[in-house]
CSV table of N, CA and C in Angstrom, one decimal:
chain,number,residue,atom,x,y,z
A,105,MET,N,140.1,11.5,-28.7
A,105,MET,CA,139.2,12.7,-28.5
A,105,MET,C,139.9,13.1,-27.3
A,106,HIS,N,140.2,14.3,-26.8
A,106,HIS,CA,141.5,14.8,-25.9
A,106,HIS,C,139.9,15.5,-25.3
A,107,ALA,N,140.3,16.3,-23.8
A,107,ALA,CA,140.0,16.4,-23.0
A,107,ALA,C,140.8,17.8,-22.2
A,108,LEU,N,140.1,18.7,-21.2
A,108,LEU,CA,140.2,19.9,-20.9
A,108,LEU,C,140.8,20.2,-19.7
A,109,SER,N,142.2,19.6,-19.5
A,109,SER,CA,142.2,19.9,-17.7
A,109,SER,C,142.6,21.3,-16.9
A,110,CYS,N,142.2,21.7,-16.7
A,110,CYS,CA,142.1,23.1,-16.1
A,110,CYS,C,142.7,22.7,-14.6
A,111,VAL,N,143.5,24.1,-13.6
A,111,VAL,CA,143.7,24.2,-12.3
A,111,VAL,C,142.2,24.4,-11.6
A,112,PRO,N,142.1,24.4,-11.3
A,112,PRO,CA,140.6,25.2,-11.1
A,112,PRO,C,141.1,27.2,-9.9
A,113,TYR,N,140.4,27.9,-10.9
A,113,TYR,CA,140.6,29.0,-11.2
A,113,TYR,C,138.7,30.0,-10.7
A,114,GLY,N,139.2,30.8,-9.5
A,114,GLY,CA,137.8,31.2,-9.0
A,114,GLY,C,138.2,32.5,-8.6
A,115,LEU,N,137.2,32.9,-8.0
A,115,LEU,CA,138.1,34.7,-8.1
A,115,LEU,C,139.2,34.7,-7.1
A,116,GLU,N,138.4,34.3,-5.7
A,116,GLU,CA,140.1,34.5,-4.9
A,116,GLU,C,142.1,34.6,-6.7
A,117,ASN,N,141.7,33.4,-6.7
A,117,ASN,CA,142.5,33.5,-8.2
A,117,ASN,C,143.0,34.3,-9.3
A,118,ALA,N,142.2,35.0,-9.3
A,118,ALA,CA,141.9,36.2,-10.2
A,118,ALA,C,142.4,37.2,-10.0
A,119,ILE,N,141.4,37.6,-7.7
A,119,ILE,CA,142.4,39.0,-7.4
A,119,ILE,C,143.8,39.0,-7.1
A,120,TYR,N,143.9,38.2,-7.1
A,120,TYR,CA,145.5,37.6,-6.6
A,120,TYR,C,146.5,37.8,-7.6
A,121,GLU,N,145.7,37.5,-9.1
A,121,GLU,CA,146.7,37.6,-10.3
A,121,GLU,C,147.0,39.0,-10.8
A,122,VAL,N,145.1,39.5,-10.2
A,122,VAL,CA,145.3,41.3,-11.3
A,122,VAL,C,145.8,41.7,-9.8
A,123,ALA,N,145.7,42.0,-8.9
A,123,ALA,CA,147.1,42.5,-7.7
A,123,ALA,C,148.7,42.3,-7.6
A,124,THR,N,148.9,41.1,-8.2
A,124,THR,CA,150.2,40.9,-8.2
A,124,THR,C,151.2,41.4,-9.8
A,125,SER,N,150.1,41.7,-10.8
A,125,SER,CA,150.6,42.0,-11.9
A,125,SER,C,151.3,43.3,-12.1
A,126,GLU,N,152.1,43.1,-13.3
A,126,GLU,CA,153.2,44.9,-13.8
A,126,GLU,C,151.8,45.7,-14.1
A,127,ASP,N,150.2,44.6,-14.9
A,127,ASP,CA,150.1,45.5,-15.8
A,127,ASP,C,149.0,46.7,-14.7
A,128,GLY,N,148.6,47.8,-16.1
A,128,GLY,CA,147.1,48.0,-14.3
A,128,GLY,C,145.6,47.6,-15.2
A,129,TYR,N,145.2,47.5,-13.6
A,129,TYR,CA,143.4,46.7,-13.7
A,129,TYR,C,142.8,47.6,-13.1
A,130,VAL,N,141.5,47.3,-14.2
A,130,VAL,CA,140.7,48.4,-12.5
A,130,VAL,C,139.6,47.7,-12.9
A,131,ALA,N,139.3,47.3,-11.2
A,131,ALA,CA,138.2,46.6,-10.8
A,131,ALA,C,137.0,47.2,-10.7
A,132,ALA,N,135.4,46.4,-11.5
A,132,ALA,CA,134.1,47.4,-11.8
A,132,ALA,C,132.9,45.8,-11.3
A,133,VAL,N,132.4,46.9,-11.6
A,133,VAL,CA,130.8,46.0,-11.5
A,133,VAL,C,129.6,46.3,-12.3
A,134,GLY,N,129.0,46.1,-13.3
A,134,GLY,CA,128.0,46.0,-14.2
A,134,GLY,C,127.5,45.2,-14.7
A,135,THR,N,126.6,45.9,-15.6
A,135,THR,CA,126.2,45.2,-17.0
A,135,THR,C,126.9,44.8,-17.9
A,136,LEU,N,127.4,44.1,-18.2
A,136,LEU,CA,128.5,43.5,-20.0
A,136,LEU,C,127.6,43.6,-20.6
A,137,THR,N,127.6,44.2,-22.0
A,137,THR,CA,127.1,43.9,-23.4
A,137,THR,C,127.3,44.1,-24.0
A,138,PHE,N,127.3,42.9,-25.3
A,138,PHE,CA,128.5,43.3,-26.8
A,138,PHE,C,127.1,41.8,-27.8
A,139,ASN,N,127.6,42.0,-28.6
A,139,ASN,CA,126.6,40.9,-30.0
A,139,ASN,C,127.2,39.8,-29.3
A,140,GLU,N,126.1,38.6,-28.4
A,140,GLU,CA,127.1,37.2,-28.0
A,140,GLU,C,127.0,36.6,-30.1
A,141,ARG,N,126.4,36.8,-30.6
A,141,ARG,CA,126.7,36.5,-32.9
A,141,ARG,C,128.1,36.3,-32.5
A,142,LYS,N,129.1,37.1,-32.1
A,142,LYS,CA,130.5,38.0,-32.4
A,142,LYS,C,131.0,36.2,-32.4
A,143,LEU,N,130.1,35.7,-31.2
A,143,LEU,CA,131.3,34.4,-29.8
A,143,LEU,C,132.1,33.5,-31.0
A,144,PRO,N,132.9,33.0,-30.5
A,144,PRO,CA,133.9,32.1,-31.6
A,144,PRO,C,132.7,30.5,-31.5
A,145,LYS,N,132.2,29.9,-32.3
A,145,LYS,CA,131.8,29.1,-32.8
A,145,LYS,C,132.8,27.3,-33.3
A,146,VAL,N,132.9,26.8,-32.7
A,146,VAL,CA,134.2,25.6,-32.7
A,146,VAL,C,132.8,24.1,-33.9
A,147,ASP,N,133.9,24.4,-34.7
A,147,ASP,CA,133.2,23.3,-36.1
A,147,ASP,C,133.7,21.9,-35.8
A,148,MET,N,133.9,21.4,-34.8
A,148,MET,CA,134.1,20.0,-34.5
A,148,MET,C,135.6,19.4,-35.1
A,149,SER,N,134.9,19.3,-36.4
A,149,SER,CA,135.3,18.3,-37.8
A,149,SER,C,136.8,19.5,-38.3
A,150,ARG,N,136.8,20.5,-37.7
A,150,ARG,CA,137.7,21.7,-37.7
A,150,ARG,C,138.3,22.4,-37.0
A,151,GLN,N,139.1,21.1,-35.5
A,151,GLN,CA,139.1,22.1,-34.4
A,151,GLN,C,140.6,23.3,-34.8
A,152,ASP,N,141.1,22.8,-35.6
A,152,ASP,CA,142.5,23.6,-36.1
A,152,ASP,C,141.9,25.4,-36.3
A,153,ASP,N,140.6,25.3,-37.2
A,153,ASP,CA,140.5,26.1,-37.3
A,153,ASP,C,140.0,27.7,-36.6
A,154,THR,N,139.5,27.0,-35.5
A,154,THR,CA,139.2,27.5,-34.6
A,154,THR,C,140.5,29.0,-34.1
A,155,PRO,N,139.8,30.5,-34.1
A,155,PRO,CA,140.9,31.0,-33.3
A,155,PRO,C,141.3,30.5,-31.8
A,156,PRO,N,141.9,31.6,-31.7
A,156,PRO,CA,143.1,31.2,-30.4
A,156,PRO,C,142.6,32.5,-29.6
A,157,ILE,N,141.9,33.3,-30.2
A,157,ILE,CA,141.5,34.5,-29.9
A,157,ILE,C,140.8,35.3,-30.7
A,158,THR,N,139.0,35.7,-30.0
A,158,THR,CA,137.9,36.4,-31.0
A,158,THR,C,138.2,37.9,-30.0
A,159,LEU,N,138.3,39.1,-30.3
A,159,LEU,CA,138.4,40.1,-29.5
A,159,LEU,C,137.0,40.0,-30.2
A,160,ILE,N,135.8,40.6,-28.8
A,160,ILE,CA,134.9,41.5,-29.5
A,160,ILE,C,134.6,42.6,-29.1
A,161,PRO,N,133.8,43.9,-29.9
A,161,PRO,CA,134.3,45.3,-28.8
A,161,PRO,C,132.5,45.2,-28.2
A,162,ALA,N,132.3,45.6,-27.1
A,162,ALA,CA,132.2,45.2,-25.9
A,162,ALA,C,131.8,46.2,-24.8
A,163,ARG,N,130.5,46.5,-24.1
A,163,ARG,CA,130.3,48.0,-22.7
A,163,ARG,C,130.4,47.3,-21.7
A,164,LEU,N,130.9,48.2,-20.1
A,164,LEU,CA,130.5,47.3,-19.2
A,164,LEU,C,129.6,49.3,-19.2
A,165,LYS,N,128.0,49.5,-17.7
A,165,LYS,CA,127.9,50.3,-17.5
A,165,LYS,C,127.4,49.5,-15.7
A,166,GLY,N,128.7,50.5,-15.0
A,166,GLY,CA,128.2,49.8,-13.4
A,166,GLY,C,128.6,51.2,-12.7
A,167,THR,N,130.2,50.8,-12.2
A,167,THR,CA,130.2,50.9,-11.1
A,167,THR,C,131.8,50.4,-10.7
A,168,ALA,N,133.0,51.2,-10.5
A,168,ALA,CA,133.8,50.9,-10.7
A,168,ALA,C,134.2,51.8,-9.2
A,169,LEU,N,135.8,50.1,-9.2
A,169,LEU,CA,136.3,50.3,-6.8
A,169,LEU,C,137.1,52.0,-7.4
A,170,ASN,N,136.7,52.3,-5.4
A,170,ASN,CA,137.9,54.0,-5.8
A,170,ASN,C,137.8,53.4,-4.4
A,171,LYS,N,138.2,54.6,-3.7
A,171,LYS,CA,138.3,54.6,-2.4
A,171,LYS,C,136.9,54.6,-0.9
A,172,LYS,N,136.3,54.8,-1.8
A,172,LYS,CA,135.5,53.9,-0.8
A,172,LYS,C,134.5,53.1,-1.8
A,173,GLY,N,134.6,51.6,-2.5
A,173,GLY,CA,134.2,50.8,-2.7
A,173,GLY,C,134.1,51.1,-4.3
A,174,PHE,N,133.1,50.3,-4.4
A,174,PHE,CA,132.5,50.6,-6.2
A,174,PHE,C,131.3,51.3,-6.4
A,175,THR,N,131.9,53.3,-6.3
A,175,THR,CA,130.7,53.3,-5.9
A,175,THR,C,131.3,54.7,-6.8
A,176,GLN,N,132.2,54.3,-7.9
A,176,GLN,CA,132.6,55.9,-8.9
A,176,GLN,C,131.6,55.4,-10.1
A,177,PRO,N,130.6,56.5,-10.5
A,177,PRO,CA,130.6,55.9,-12.1
A,177,PRO,C,131.1,55.6,-13.0
A,178,PHE,N,130.7,54.5,-14.1
A,178,PHE,CA,131.7,54.1,-14.4
A,178,PHE,C,131.3,53.2,-15.9
A,179,SER,N,131.3,53.8,-17.4
A,179,SER,CA,130.7,53.1,-18.3
A,179,SER,C,131.6,53.2,-19.4
A,180,THR,N,132.4,52.1,-20.3
A,180,THR,CA,133.7,52.1,-20.4
A,180,THR,C,133.6,51.2,-22.3
A,181,ARG,N,133.6,51.6,-23.5
A,181,ARG,CA,133.7,50.5,-24.3
A,181,ARG,C,134.9,49.6,-23.8
A,182,LEU,N,135.5,48.6,-24.4
A,182,LEU,CA,136.2,47.8,-24.7
A,182,LEU,C,136.3,46.5,-25.7
A,183,ASP,N,137.3,45.4,-24.9
A,183,ASP,CA,137.1,44.4,-26.1
A,183,ASP,C,137.5,43.3,-25.0
A,184,LEU,N,136.6,42.6,-25.5
A,184,LEU,CA,136.1,41.3,-24.9
A,184,LEU,C,137.0,40.2,-25.6
A,185,ALA,N,138.0,39.5,-25.0
A,185,ALA,CA,139.2,38.8,-25.3
A,185,ALA,C,138.3,37.6,-25.2
A,186,ILE,N,137.9,36.5,-25.9
A,186,ILE,CA,137.6,35.4,-25.6
A,186,ILE,C,138.4,34.7,-26.3
A,187,LYS,N,139.1,33.6,-25.2
A,187,LYS,CA,140.5,32.9,-25.2
A,187,LYS,C,139.8,31.0,-26.0
A,188,CYS,N,140.5,30.5,-27.1
A,188,CYS,CA,140.5,29.4,-27.0
A,188,CYS,C,141.3,28.6,-27.2
A,189,TYR,N,141.2,27.7,-26.5
A,189,TYR,CA,142.3,26.5,-26.5
A,189,TYR,C,142.2,25.7,-26.6
A,190,GLY,N,142.7,24.7,-28.2
A,190,GLY,CA,142.0,23.8,-29.3
A,190,GLY,C,140.4,24.3,-29.1
A,191,PRO,N,139.5,23.6,-29.4
A,191,PRO,CA,137.9,23.6,-29.6
A,191,PRO,C,137.2,24.1,-28.1
A,192,TRP,N,138.3,24.0,-27.6
A,192,TRP,CA,137.7,24.9,-25.8
A,192,TRP,C,137.4,26.0,-25.9
A,193,CYS,N,136.5,26.7,-26.3
A,193,CYS,CA,136.6,28.2,-25.6
A,193,CYS,C,135.5,28.7,-25.1
A,194,SER,N,135.8,29.9,-24.2
A,194,SER,CA,135.8,30.7,-23.2
A,194,SER,C,134.4,31.2,-23.6
A,195,SER,N,133.3,31.5,-22.9
A,195,SER,CA,132.5,32.4,-23.0
A,195,SER,C,131.5,33.3,-22.2
A,196,ALA,N,130.8,33.7,-22.3
A,196,ALA,CA,130.7,35.7,-21.7
A,196,ALA,C,128.9,35.5,-22.3
A,197,GLN,N,128.2,35.5,-21.1
A,197,GLN,CA,126.6,36.2,-21.7
A,197,GLN,C,126.5,37.9,-21.6
A,198,SER,N,126.5,38.7,-23.3
A,198,SER,CA,125.5,39.8,-23.4
A,198,SER,C,124.4,40.0,-22.0
A,199,GLY,N,124.6,40.9,-21.2
A,199,GLY,CA,122.7,41.4,-20.0
A,199,GLY,C,123.2,41.3,-18.9
A,200,THR,N,124.6,40.6,-18.3
A,200,THR,CA,123.9,40.2,-17.0
A,200,THR,C,125.0,40.4,-16.6
A,201,GLU,N,125.1,40.9,-15.1
A,201,GLU,CA,125.5,41.7,-14.0
A,201,GLU,C,127.0,41.0,-13.6
A,202,ALA,N,128.0,41.5,-13.6
A,202,ALA,CA,129.3,40.8,-13.5
A,202,ALA,C,130.5,41.5,-12.9
A,203,LEU,N,131.5,41.2,-12.1
A,203,LEU,CA,132.6,41.7,-11.3
A,203,LEU,C,133.8,41.1,-13.0
A,204,VAL,N,134.5,42.3,-12.5
A,204,VAL,CA,135.0,42.1,-14.0
A,204,VAL,C,136.3,43.3,-13.3
A,205,PHE,N,138.2,42.1,-14.3
A,205,PHE,CA,138.8,43.0,-13.8
A,205,PHE,C,139.8,43.5,-15.3
A,206,LEU,N,139.1,45.4,-15.7
A,206,LEU,CA,139.8,45.4,-17.4
A,206,LEU,C,141.0,45.8,-16.9
A,207,GLN,N,141.8,45.0,-18.2
A,207,GLN,CA,142.7,45.3,-18.1
A,207,GLN,C,143.2,47.0,-18.8
A,208,LYS,N,144.2,48.0,-18.4
A,208,LYS,CA,144.4,49.2,-19.2
A,208,LYS,C,145.5,48.7,-20.3
A,209,THR,N,145.0,48.8,-21.5
A,209,THR,CA,145.8,49.0,-23.0
A,209,THR,C,145.9,50.6,-23.4
A,210,ASP,N,146.9,50.2,-24.6
A,210,ASP,CA,146.5,51.5,-25.3
A,210,ASP,C,146.8,52.2,-25.6
A,211,THR,N,144.4,51.1,-25.9
A,211,THR,CA,143.9,51.9,-26.6
A,211,THR,C,142.7,51.7,-25.8
A,212,GLY,N,142.7,51.7,-24.7
A,212,GLY,CA,141.3,51.7,-23.7
A,212,GLY,C,141.3,50.4,-22.6
A,213,TYR,N,140.6,49.5,-22.9
A,213,TYR,CA,140.6,48.2,-21.5
A,213,TYR,C,139.7,47.1,-22.3
A,214,THR,N,141.0,46.1,-22.1
A,214,THR,CA,140.5,44.2,-22.2
A,214,THR,C,139.7,43.8,-21.2
A,215,LEU,N,138.8,42.9,-20.9
A,215,LEU,CA,137.9,42.4,-20.7
A,215,LEU,C,138.9,41.0,-20.8
A,216,ASN,N,140.0,39.8,-20.6
A,216,ASN,CA,140.3,38.5,-20.8
A,216,ASN,C,139.7,37.5,-20.4
A,217,THR,N,139.2,36.3,-20.3
A,217,THR,CA,138.5,35.6,-20.2
A,217,THR,C,139.2,34.2,-20.7
A,218,ASN,N,139.4,32.7,-20.7
A,218,ASN,CA,139.7,32.0,-21.9
A,218,ASN,C,138.9,30.6,-20.8
A,219,PRO,N,139.4,29.2,-21.4
A,219,PRO,CA,137.9,28.1,-20.9
A,219,PRO,C,137.9,28.1,-19.9
A,220,CYS,N,139.7,28.1,-19.0
A,220,CYS,CA,140.1,27.5,-17.6
A,220,CYS,C,139.8,28.8,-16.7
A,221,GLY,N,139.3,30.1,-16.7
A,221,GLY,CA,138.9,31.4,-15.7
A,221,GLY,C,139.4,32.7,-16.8
A,222,GLY,N,139.2,33.5,-15.7
A,222,GLY,CA,139.4,34.4,-16.3
A,222,GLY,C,139.3,36.0,-15.7
A,223,HIS,N,138.6,36.6,-16.3
A,223,HIS,CA,138.4,38.2,-15.6
A,223,HIS,C,137.3,38.7,-15.4
A,224,ILE,N,136.5,38.0,-15.3
A,224,ILE,CA,134.8,37.9,-15.3
A,224,ILE,C,134.0,37.5,-14.4
A,225,PHE,N,132.7,37.6,-13.5
A,225,PHE,CA,132.1,37.2,-12.4
A,225,PHE,C,130.7,37.1,-12.3
A,226,ALA,N,130.0,36.4,-13.1
A,226,ALA,CA,128.6,37.3,-13.2
A,226,ALA,C,127.7,37.1,-12.1
A,227,ASN,N,127.0,38.3,-11.7
A,227,ASN,CA,126.4,37.9,-10.9
A,227,ASN,C,127.2,37.8,-9.2
A,228,PRO,N,128.1,38.7,-9.2
A,228,PRO,CA,129.0,38.3,-7.7
A,228,PRO,C,127.7,38.8,-6.4
A,229,SER,N,128.4,38.1,-5.8
A,229,SER,CA,127.2,38.7,-4.5
A,229,SER,C,128.2,39.8,-3.5
A,230,LYS,N,128.0,40.2,-2.5
A,230,LYS,CA,128.0,41.3,-1.8
A,230,LYS,C,129.5,41.2,-1.1
A,231,ALA,N,129.9,39.6,-0.9
A,231,ALA,CA,130.6,39.2,-0.3
A,231,ALA,C,132.3,39.5,-1.2
A,232,ASP,N,132.3,38.9,-2.3
A,232,ASP,CA,132.7,39.1,-3.4
A,232,ASP,C,133.6,40.1,-3.8
A,233,LEU,N,132.0,41.4,-3.7
A,233,LEU,CA,132.7,42.7,-4.0
A,233,LEU,C,133.6,42.7,-2.8
A,234,LYS,N,133.1,42.9,-1.7
A,234,LYS,CA,133.9,43.0,-0.3
A,234,LYS,C,135.5,42.6,-0.2
A,235,GLN,N,135.5,41.2,-0.9
A,235,GLN,CA,137.2,40.5,-1.2
A,235,GLN,C,137.9,41.0,-2.2
A,236,VAL,N,137.1,41.9,-2.5
A,236,VAL,CA,137.7,42.8,-3.7
A,236,VAL,C,138.4,43.5,-2.8
A,237,GLU,N,137.8,44.9,-2.4
A,237,GLU,CA,137.8,45.6,-1.9
A,237,GLU,C,138.7,45.6,-0.8
A,238,GLN,N,138.5,44.5,0.0
A,238,GLN,CA,139.4,44.4,0.9
A,238,GLN,C,141.0,44.7,0.1
A,239,CYS,N,141.3,44.0,-0.9
A,239,CYS,CA,142.3,43.2,-1.2
A,239,CYS,C,142.8,44.9,-2.1
A,240,TYR,N,142.6,45.5,-2.9
A,240,TYR,CA,142.4,46.8,-3.4
A,240,TYR,C,142.7,47.2,-2.3
A,241,LEU,N,141.4,48.2,-1.3
A,241,LEU,CA,141.7,49.3,-0.3
A,241,LEU,C,142.8,48.3,0.7
A,242,GLN,N,142.8,48.0,0.8
A,242,GLN,CA,143.2,47.0,2.4
A,242,GLN,C,144.7,46.4,2.4
A,243,GLY,N,144.8,45.3,0.9
A,243,GLY,CA,146.2,45.0,0.7
A,243,GLY,C,146.1,43.3,1.2
A,244,ASN,N,144.6,43.1,1.4
A,244,ASN,CA,144.4,41.8,2.7
A,244,ASN,C,143.8,40.8,1.1
A,245,CYS,N,145.2,40.9,0.5
A,245,CYS,CA,144.9,39.8,-0.9
A,245,CYS,C,144.6,38.5,-0.4
A,246,PRO,N,143.5,37.4,-1.0
A,246,PRO,CA,143.9,36.7,-1.3
A,246,PRO,C,145.3,35.6,-2.2
A,247,LYS,N,145.7,34.9,-1.1
A,247,LYS,CA,146.6,33.8,-1.4
A,247,LYS,C,146.1,32.7,-1.9
A,248,PRO,N,145.5,32.3,-3.1
A,248,PRO,CA,145.2,30.7,-3.7
A,248,PRO,C,145.9,29.7,-3.2
A,249,GLU,N,144.9,28.7,-2.1
A,249,GLU,CA,145.8,27.2,-2.6
A,249,GLU,C,145.8,26.8,-4.4
A,250,LEU,N,146.4,26.1,-5.2
A,250,LEU,CA,146.7,25.4,-5.9
A,250,LEU,C,146.5,23.8,-5.5
A,251,ARG,N,145.1,23.1,-6.1
A,251,ARG,CA,145.1,22.2,-5.6
A,251,ARG,C,145.6,21.4,-7.1
């Protein structure tokens, strides 16, 4: 039996990752909805059959970050990218209020998540939103320490 070992990954890591990426991202907060039955299910006796990525159609309805904060009404369809590392898969819950970083693609938006972290944070606090605003709007971005 093997165990998955991840470097701690939190909101500061995600903010830093998207702020320093050459890809385009949109920060938004709202209700994420999708069909939870489409989440990958791991058969431990056939772990090699677990797909490395499962794309699930989803919708986010809420507000996006603009120059005044999270005030821009925002509703979009997106691809929820659930990544698996062997038998370990990320997860998400439909109907949850979430802070997300949506990657802009040629076909719309993708919300990436994996077993060690990702770009979705359920039930964000006001402090979480303020941290994102300070980075995007003032350039005061965190530089997370890797432990």
